[in-house]
Tab-separated table of C-alpha atoms in Angstrom:
chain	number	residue	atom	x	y	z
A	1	UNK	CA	-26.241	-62.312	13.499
A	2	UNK	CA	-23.223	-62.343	11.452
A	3	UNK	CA	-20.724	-59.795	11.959
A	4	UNK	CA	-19.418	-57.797	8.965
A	5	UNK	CA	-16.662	-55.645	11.145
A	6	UNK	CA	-13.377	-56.322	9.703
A	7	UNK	CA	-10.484	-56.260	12.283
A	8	UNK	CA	-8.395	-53.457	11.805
A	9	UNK	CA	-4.282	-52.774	13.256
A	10	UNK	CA	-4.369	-50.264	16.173
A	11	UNK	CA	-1.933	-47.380	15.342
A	12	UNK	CA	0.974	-47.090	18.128
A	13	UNK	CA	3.033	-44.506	18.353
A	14	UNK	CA	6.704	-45.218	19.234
A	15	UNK	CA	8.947	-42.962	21.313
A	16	UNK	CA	10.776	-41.287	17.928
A	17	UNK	CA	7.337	-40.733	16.594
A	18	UNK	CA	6.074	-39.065	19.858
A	19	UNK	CA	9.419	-37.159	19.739
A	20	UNK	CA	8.726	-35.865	16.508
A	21	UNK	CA	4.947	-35.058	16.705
A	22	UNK	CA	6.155	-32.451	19.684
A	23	UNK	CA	8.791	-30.921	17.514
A	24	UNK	CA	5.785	-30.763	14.751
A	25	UNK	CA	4.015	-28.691	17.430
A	26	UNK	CA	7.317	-26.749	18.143
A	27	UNK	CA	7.222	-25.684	14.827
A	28	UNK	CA	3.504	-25.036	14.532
A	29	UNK	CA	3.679	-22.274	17.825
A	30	UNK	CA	6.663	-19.857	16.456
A	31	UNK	CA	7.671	-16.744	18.842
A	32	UNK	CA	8.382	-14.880	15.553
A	33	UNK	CA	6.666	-14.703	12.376
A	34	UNK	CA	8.375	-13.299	9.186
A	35	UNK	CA	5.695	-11.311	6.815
A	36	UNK	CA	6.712	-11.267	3.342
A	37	UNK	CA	4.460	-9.200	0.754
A	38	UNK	CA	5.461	-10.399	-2.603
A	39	UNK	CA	4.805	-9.115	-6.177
A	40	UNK	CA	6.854	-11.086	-8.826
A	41	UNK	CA	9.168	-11.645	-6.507
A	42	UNK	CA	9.825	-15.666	-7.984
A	43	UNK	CA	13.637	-15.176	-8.572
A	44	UNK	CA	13.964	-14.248	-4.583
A	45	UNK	CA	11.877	-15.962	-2.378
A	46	UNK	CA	13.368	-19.659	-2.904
A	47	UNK	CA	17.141	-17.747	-1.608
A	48	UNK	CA	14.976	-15.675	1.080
A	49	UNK	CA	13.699	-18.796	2.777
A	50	UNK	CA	17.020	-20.153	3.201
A	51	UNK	CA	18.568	-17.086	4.404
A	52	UNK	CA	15.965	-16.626	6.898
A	53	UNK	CA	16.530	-19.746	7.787
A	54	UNK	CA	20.168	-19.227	8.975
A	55	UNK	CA	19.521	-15.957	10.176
A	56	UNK	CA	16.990	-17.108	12.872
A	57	UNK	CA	18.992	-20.499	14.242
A	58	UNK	CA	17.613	-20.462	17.941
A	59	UNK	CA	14.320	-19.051	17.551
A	60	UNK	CA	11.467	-21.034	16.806
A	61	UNK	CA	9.779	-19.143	13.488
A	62	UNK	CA	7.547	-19.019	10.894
A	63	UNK	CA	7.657	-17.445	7.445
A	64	UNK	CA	4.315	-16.107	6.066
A	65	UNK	CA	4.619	-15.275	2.060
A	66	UNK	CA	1.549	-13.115	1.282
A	67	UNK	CA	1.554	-12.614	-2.602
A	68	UNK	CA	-0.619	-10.710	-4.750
A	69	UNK	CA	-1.663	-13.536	-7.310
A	70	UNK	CA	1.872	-12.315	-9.203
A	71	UNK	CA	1.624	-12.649	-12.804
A	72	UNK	CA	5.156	-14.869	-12.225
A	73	UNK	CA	3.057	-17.386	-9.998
A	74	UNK	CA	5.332	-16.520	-7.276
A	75	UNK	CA	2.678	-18.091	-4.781
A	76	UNK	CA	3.326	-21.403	-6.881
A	77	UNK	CA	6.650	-21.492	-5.673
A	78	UNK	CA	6.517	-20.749	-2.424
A	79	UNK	CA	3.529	-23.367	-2.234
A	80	UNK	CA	6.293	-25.853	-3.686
A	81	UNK	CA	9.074	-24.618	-1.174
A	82	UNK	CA	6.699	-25.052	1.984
A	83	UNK	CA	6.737	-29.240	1.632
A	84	UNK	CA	10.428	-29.053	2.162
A	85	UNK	CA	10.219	-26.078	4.645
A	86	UNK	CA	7.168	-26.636	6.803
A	87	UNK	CA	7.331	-22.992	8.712
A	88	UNK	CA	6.786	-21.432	5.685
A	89	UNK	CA	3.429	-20.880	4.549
A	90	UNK	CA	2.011	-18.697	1.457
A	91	UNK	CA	-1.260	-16.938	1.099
A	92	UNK	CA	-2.294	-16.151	-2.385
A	93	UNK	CA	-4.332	-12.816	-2.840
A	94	UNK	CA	-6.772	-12.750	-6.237
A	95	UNK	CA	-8.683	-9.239	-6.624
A	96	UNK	CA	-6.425	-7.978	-3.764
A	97	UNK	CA	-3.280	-5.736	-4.204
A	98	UNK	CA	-1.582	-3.496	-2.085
A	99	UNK	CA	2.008	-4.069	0.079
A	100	UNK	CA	-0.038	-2.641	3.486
A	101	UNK	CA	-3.627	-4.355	3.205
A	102	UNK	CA	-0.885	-7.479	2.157
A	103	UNK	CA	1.315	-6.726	5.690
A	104	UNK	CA	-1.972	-6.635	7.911
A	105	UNK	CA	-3.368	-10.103	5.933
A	106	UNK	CA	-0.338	-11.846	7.050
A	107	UNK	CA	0.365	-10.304	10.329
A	108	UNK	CA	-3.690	-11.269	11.345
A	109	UNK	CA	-3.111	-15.010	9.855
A	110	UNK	CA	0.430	-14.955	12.022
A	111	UNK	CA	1.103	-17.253	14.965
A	112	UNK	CA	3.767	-15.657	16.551
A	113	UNK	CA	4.360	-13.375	19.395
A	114	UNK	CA	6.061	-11.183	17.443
A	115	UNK	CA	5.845	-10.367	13.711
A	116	UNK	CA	8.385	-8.995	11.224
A	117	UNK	CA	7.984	-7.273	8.184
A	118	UNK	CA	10.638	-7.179	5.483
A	119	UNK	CA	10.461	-7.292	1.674
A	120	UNK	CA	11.312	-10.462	-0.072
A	121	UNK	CA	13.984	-8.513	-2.683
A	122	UNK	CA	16.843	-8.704	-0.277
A	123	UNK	CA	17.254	-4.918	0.286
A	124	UNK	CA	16.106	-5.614	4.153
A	125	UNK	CA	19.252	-7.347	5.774
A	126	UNK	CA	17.959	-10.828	6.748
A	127	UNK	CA	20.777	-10.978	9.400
A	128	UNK	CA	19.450	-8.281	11.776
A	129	UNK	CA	16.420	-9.754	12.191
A	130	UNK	CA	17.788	-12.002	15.649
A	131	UNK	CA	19.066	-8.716	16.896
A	132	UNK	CA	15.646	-6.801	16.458
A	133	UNK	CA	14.280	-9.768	18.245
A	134	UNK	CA	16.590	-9.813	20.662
A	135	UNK	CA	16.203	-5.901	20.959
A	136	UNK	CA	12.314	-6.732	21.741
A	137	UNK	CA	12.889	-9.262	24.519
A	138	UNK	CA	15.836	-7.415	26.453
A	139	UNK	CA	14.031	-3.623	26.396
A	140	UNK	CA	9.753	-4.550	26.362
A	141	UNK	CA	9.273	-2.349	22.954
A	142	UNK	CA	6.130	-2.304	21.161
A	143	UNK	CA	8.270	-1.732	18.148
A	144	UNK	CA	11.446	-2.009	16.666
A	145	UNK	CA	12.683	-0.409	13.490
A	146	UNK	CA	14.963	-1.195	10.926
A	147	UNK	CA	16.488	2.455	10.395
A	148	UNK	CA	19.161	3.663	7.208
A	149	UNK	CA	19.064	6.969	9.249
A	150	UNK	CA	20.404	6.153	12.431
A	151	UNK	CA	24.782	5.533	13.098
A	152	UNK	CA	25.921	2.267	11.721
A	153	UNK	CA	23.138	2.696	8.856
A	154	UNK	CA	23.180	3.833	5.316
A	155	UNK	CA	21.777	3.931	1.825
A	156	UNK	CA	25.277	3.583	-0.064
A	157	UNK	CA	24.256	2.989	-3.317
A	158	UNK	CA	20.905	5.872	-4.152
A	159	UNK	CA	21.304	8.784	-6.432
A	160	UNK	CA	20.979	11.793	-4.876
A	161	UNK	CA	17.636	12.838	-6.645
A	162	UNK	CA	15.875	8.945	-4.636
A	163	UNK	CA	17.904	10.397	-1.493
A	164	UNK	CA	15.654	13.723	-1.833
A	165	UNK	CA	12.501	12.142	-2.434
A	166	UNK	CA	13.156	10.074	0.610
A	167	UNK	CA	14.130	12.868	2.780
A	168	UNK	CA	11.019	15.183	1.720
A	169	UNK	CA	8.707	12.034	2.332
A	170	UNK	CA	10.290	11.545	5.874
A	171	UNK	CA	10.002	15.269	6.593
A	172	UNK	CA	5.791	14.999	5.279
A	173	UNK	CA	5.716	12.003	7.852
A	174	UNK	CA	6.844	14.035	10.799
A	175	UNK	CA	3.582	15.584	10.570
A	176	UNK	CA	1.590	12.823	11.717
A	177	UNK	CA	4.379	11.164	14.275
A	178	UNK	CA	6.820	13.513	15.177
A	179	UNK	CA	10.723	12.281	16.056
A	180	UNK	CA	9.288	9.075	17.277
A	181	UNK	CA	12.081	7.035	14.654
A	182	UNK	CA	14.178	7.842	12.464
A	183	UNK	CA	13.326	6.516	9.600
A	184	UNK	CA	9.283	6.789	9.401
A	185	UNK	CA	9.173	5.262	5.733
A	186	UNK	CA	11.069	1.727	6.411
A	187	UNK	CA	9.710	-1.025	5.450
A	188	UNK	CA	11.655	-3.572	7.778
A	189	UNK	CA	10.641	-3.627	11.361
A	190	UNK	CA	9.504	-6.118	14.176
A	191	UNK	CA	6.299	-5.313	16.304
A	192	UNK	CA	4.117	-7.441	19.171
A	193	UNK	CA	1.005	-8.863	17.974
A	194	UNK	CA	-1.069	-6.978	20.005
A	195	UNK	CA	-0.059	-3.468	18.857
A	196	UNK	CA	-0.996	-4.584	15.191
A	197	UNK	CA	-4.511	-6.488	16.693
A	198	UNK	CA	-5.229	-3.098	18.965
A	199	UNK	CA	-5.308	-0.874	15.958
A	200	UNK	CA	-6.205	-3.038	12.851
A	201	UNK	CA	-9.630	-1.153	12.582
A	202	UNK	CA	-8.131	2.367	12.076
A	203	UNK	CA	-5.279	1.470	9.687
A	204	UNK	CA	-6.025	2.378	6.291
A	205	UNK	CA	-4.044	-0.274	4.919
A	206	UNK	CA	-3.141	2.233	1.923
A	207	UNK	CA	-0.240	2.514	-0.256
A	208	UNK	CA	3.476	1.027	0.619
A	209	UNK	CA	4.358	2.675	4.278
A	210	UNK	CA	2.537	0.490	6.787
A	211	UNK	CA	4.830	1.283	9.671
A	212	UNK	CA	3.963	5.001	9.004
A	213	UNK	CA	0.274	4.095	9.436
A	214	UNK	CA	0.984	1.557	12.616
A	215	UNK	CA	2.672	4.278	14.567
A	216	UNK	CA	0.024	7.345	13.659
A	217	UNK	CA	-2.777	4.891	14.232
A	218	UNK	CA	-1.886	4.105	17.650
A	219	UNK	CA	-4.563	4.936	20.486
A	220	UNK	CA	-1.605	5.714	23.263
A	221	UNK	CA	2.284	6.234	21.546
A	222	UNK	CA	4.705	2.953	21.119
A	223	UNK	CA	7.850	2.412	22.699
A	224	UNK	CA	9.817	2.262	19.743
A	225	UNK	CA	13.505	0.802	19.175
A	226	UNK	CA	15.619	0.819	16.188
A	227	UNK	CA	18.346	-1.140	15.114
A	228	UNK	CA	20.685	-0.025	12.330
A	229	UNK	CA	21.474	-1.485	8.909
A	230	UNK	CA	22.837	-0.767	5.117
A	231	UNK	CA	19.981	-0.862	2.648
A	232	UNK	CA	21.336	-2.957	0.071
A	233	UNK	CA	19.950	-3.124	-3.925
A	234	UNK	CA	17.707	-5.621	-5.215
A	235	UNK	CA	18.959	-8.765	-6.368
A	236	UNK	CA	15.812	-9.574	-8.711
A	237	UNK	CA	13.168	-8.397	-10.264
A	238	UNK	CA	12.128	-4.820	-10.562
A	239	UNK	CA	11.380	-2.091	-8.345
A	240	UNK	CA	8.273	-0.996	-7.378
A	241	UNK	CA	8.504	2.569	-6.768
A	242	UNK	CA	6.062	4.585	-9.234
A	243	UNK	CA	3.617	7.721	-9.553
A	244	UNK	CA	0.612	5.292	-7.841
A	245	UNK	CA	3.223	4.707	-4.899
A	246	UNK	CA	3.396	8.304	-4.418
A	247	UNK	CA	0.375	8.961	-4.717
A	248	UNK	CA	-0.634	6.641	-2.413
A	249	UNK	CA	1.577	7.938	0.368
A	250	UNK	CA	-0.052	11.405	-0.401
A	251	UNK	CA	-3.649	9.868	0.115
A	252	UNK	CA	-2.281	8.259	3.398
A	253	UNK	CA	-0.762	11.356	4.811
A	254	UNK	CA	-4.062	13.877	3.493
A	255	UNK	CA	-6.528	10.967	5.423
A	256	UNK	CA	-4.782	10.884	8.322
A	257	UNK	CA	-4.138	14.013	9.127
A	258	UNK	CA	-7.516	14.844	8.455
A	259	UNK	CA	-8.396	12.146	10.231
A	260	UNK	CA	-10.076	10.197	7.944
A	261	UNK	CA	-12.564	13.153	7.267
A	262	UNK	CA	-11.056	14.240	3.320
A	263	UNK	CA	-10.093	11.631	1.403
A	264	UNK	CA	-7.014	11.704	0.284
A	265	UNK	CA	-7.931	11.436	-3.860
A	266	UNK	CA	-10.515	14.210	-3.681
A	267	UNK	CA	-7.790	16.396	-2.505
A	268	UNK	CA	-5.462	15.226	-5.461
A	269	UNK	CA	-8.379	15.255	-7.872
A	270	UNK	CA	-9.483	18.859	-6.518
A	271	UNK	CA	-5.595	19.897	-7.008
A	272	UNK	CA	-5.208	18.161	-10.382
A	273	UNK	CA	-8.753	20.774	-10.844
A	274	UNK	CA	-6.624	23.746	-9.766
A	275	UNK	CA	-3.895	22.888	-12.468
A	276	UNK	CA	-6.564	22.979	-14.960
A	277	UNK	CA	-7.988	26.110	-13.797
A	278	UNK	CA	-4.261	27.270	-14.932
A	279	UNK	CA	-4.199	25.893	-18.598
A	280	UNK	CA	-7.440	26.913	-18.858
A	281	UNK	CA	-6.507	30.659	-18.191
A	282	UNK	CA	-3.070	30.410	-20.046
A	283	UNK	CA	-4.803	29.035	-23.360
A	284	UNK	CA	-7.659	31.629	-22.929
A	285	UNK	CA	-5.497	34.743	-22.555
A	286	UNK	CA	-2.817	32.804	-24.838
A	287	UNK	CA	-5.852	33.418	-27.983
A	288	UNK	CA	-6.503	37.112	-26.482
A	289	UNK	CA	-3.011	37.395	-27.813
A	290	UNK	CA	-4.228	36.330	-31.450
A	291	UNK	CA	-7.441	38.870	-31.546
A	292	UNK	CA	-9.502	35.640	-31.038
A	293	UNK	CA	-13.145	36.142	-30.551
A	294	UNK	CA	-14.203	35.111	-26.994
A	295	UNK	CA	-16.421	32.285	-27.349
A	296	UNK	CA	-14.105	29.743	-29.615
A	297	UNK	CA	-11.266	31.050	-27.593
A	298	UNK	CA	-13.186	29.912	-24.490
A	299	UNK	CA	-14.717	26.652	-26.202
A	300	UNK	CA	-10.787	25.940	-26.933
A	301	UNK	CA	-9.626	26.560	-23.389
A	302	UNK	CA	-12.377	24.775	-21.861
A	303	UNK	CA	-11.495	21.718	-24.204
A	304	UNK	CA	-8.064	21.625	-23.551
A	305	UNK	CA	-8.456	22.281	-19.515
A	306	UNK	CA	-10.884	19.076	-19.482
A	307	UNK	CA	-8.215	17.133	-21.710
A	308	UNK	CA	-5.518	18.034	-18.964
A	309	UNK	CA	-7.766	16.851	-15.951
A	310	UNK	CA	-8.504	13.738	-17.414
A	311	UNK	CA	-5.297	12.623	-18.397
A	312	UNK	CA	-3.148	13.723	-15.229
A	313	UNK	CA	-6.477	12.388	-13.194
A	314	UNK	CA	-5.965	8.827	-15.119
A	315	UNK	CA	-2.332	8.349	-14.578
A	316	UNK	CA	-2.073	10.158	-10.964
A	317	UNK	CA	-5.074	10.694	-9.185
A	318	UNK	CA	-6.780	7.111	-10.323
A	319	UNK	CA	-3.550	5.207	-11.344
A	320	UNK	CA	-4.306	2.074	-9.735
A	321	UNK	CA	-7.624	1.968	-12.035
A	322	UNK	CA	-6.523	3.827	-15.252
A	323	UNK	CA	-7.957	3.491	-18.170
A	324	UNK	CA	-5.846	1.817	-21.162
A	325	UNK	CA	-6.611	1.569	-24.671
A	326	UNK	CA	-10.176	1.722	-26.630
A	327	UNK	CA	-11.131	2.321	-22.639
A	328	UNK	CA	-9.507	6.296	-22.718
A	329	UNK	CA	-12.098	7.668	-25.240
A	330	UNK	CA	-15.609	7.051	-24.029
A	331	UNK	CA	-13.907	7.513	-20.437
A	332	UNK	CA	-12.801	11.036	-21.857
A	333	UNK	CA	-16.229	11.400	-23.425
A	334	UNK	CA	-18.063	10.573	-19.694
A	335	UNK	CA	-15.376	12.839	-18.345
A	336	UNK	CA	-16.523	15.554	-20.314
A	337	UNK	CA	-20.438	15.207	-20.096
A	338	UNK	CA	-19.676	15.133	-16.213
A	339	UNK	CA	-17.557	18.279	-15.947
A	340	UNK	CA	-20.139	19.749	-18.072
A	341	UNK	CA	-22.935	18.874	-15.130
A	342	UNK	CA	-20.431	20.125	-12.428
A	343	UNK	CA	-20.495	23.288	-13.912
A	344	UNK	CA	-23.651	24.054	-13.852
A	345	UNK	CA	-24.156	22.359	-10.586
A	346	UNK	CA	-21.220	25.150	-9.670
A	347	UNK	CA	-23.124	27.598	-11.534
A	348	UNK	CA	-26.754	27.304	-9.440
A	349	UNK	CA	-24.805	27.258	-6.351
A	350	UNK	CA	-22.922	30.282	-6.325
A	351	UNK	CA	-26.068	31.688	-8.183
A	352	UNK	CA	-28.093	30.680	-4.661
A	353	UNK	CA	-24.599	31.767	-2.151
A	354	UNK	CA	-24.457	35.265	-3.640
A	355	UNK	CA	-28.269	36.352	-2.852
A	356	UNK	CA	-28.068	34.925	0.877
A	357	UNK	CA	-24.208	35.857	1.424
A	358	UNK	CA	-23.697	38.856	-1.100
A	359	UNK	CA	-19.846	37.577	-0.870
A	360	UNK	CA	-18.655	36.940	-3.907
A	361	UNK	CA	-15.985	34.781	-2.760
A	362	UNK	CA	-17.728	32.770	-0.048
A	363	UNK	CA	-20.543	32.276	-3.466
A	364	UNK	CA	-17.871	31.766	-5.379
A	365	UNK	CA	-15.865	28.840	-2.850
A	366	UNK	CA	-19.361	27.290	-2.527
A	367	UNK	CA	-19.739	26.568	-5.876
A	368	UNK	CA	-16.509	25.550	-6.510
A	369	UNK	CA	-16.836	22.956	-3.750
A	370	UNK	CA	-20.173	21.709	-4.874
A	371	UNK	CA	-18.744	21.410	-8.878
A	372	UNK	CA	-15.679	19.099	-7.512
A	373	UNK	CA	-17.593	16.933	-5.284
A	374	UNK	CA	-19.534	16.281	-7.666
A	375	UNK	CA	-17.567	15.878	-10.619
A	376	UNK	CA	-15.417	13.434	-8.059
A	377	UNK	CA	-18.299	11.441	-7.190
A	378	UNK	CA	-19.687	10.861	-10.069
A	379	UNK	CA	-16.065	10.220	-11.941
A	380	UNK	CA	-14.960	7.952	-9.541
A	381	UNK	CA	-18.361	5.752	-9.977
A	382	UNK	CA	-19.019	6.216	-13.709
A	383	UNK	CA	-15.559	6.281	-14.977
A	384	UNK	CA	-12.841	4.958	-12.600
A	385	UNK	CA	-15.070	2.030	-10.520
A	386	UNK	CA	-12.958	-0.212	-9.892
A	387	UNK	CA	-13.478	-3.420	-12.058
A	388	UNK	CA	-12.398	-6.935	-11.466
A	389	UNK	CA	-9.765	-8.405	-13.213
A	390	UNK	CA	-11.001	-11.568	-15.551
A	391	UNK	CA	-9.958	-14.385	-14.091
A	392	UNK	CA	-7.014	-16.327	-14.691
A	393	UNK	CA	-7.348	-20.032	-15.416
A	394	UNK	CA	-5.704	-21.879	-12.378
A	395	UNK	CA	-3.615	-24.726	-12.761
A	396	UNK	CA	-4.418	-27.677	-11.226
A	397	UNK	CA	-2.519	-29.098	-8.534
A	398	UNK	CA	-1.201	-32.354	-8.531
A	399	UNK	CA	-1.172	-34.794	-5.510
């Protein structure tokens, strides 16, 4: 029978090859891995990797890039970066944003021991990051912060009106973890794997303060370290403090210390409600004033107290899903027609209270409770759903 195998070279590895295949494996089983969330952060990350790199001669590392599909293609260059620097690795989110859900992506697809979180816009202090590991080692902590609060630290260059916000936010935080650090809102800090693994199903992975949410969703309290360092300005690209930042933290402080029971939009929706409870009075007793008849002064207030709630509600309450454009009108128009429902869903409620309670105020709390639920509900589904983006063409990659 004629044989049709072709003869084929054995591969044998020499010594320099062996040599390198176990420093390939060195490399592929860090004891530290560097989380970076990234938003159009493209001007950075190519000048983060390298100073990283220097910063952490002596400890075998990796650097995970987890980027939000950034309209910049940051995740294109990082991708590009990796075949020169193989301990750095990118994931690339599409129809997923947020810095927290971005931290707990990376710190899951991590291989080190130890994970460090930092921002990729070079406010963080790259250089500290051998002493917080260090820090780890010598004293067992679960956790070590980078604090601005603590001696040796500082933010030198904030106004004072960013200096306020950030002390009223860290005062709000001290009602979920006490003194445990002192600096609750960093973003730079260096935990074990296993505290992140141990609580990943009870972190809400909301907004931009995931160390805040680490440390209040812990089953038993950390030992926490800090280490101190200058919080320096960003050296590109913009910042990305706004109104859905803030009220994202709000959301994450109303959940948790309710915990998990209110949501933390129904609360801002049912205050944004309260507010237009006030124009609505004001404009009413505003066309008293002018002798107006009741009814169009009350058609008026009612109009412009549904106006108010929908537009604070679109760039506060639902800011991450506001509605742009030819979008705002038939939104406003839904907005309306459900308000319009919740009221006399408020209505027949109280109606029902005040014959079983004969409390006007306990009728008069159940209704209002039973309108914003269900104004909330039903806006949130009908009007502020979130919808997918349309997708972006991809480029294809060439080999």
């Amino acid at each position: 029978m004629h044989d049709d195998t072709v003869n084929r070279p054995i591969a044998v590895q020499t010594s320099s090859e062996i040599s390198e295949s176990k420093s390939d494996i060195t490399i592929m089983s860090p004891r530290l891995s560097v989380v970076i969330p990234t938003y159009n952060e493209k001007g950075n990350i190519e000048a983060l990797v390298s100073a990283v790199r220097q910063a952490l001669i002596g400890i075998e590392w990796e650097m995970i890039v987890v980027d939000d599909d950034s309209p910049d293609e940051t995740y294109e260059l990082a991708f590009q970066l990796s075949h020169q620097e193989p301990r750095l690795h990118c994931i690339r989110r599409v129809g997923r944003r947020g810095l927290s859900s971005a931290v707990v992506e990376g710190a899951l697809a991590a291989n080190g021991d130890f994970i460090a979180v930092m921002d990729a816009d070079f406010q963080h202090d790259e250089k500290i990051l051998k002493t917080m590991y260090k820090k780890m080692i010598a004293t067992g902590a679960d956790l070590v912060v980078g604090t601005r609060y603590a001696h040796g630290g500082g933010i030198p260059d904030w106004d004072q009106k960013r200096r306020q916000m950030s002390d009223f936010a860290t005062k709000v935080s001290r009602l979920l973890i006490g003194d445990q650090t002192s600096d609750p809102m960093s973003g730079f800090f260096m935990l074990r794997r296993d505290v992140i693994e141990q609580s990943v199903h009870d972190l809400s992975q909301q907004g931009y303060k995931i160390l805040l949410d680490i440390i209040s969703s812990a089953a038993t309290p950390l030992h926490i370290e800090e280490v101190s360092y200058i919080f320096r300005n960003r050296r590109e690209g913009e910042s990305k403090v706004s109104l859905q930042v803030i009220a994202e933290f709000l959301f994450q402080i109303i959940e948790k210390v309710s915990h998990g029971l209110i949501p933390g939009r129904f609360v801002l929706f049912s205050a944004v409600g309260g507010l237009g409870l006030c124009v609505h009075l004001s404009i009413l007793f505003l066309m008293k004033s002018y002798n107006i008849a009741f009814l169009p002064a009350q058609i008026a207030a009612i109009s412009c107290a549904m106006l108010f709630n929908f537009f604070v509600n679109n760039e506060l309450t639902y800011r991450d899903r506001r509605l742009k454009g030819w979008a705002f009108i038939p939104g406003l128009l839904v907005f309306c027609i459900i308000c319009s429902i919740g009221a006399l869903a408020n209505i027949g409620v109280a109606e029902l209270a005040i014959h079983r309670t004969s409390s006007w105020s306990l009728a008069g709390l159940a209704g209002a409770l039973i309108g914003a639920a269900f104004n909330f509900g039903a806006a949130s589904k009908l009007i502020w759903e979130r919808v997918k983006k349309p997708k972006r063409r991809l480029k294809k990659k060439i080999s």
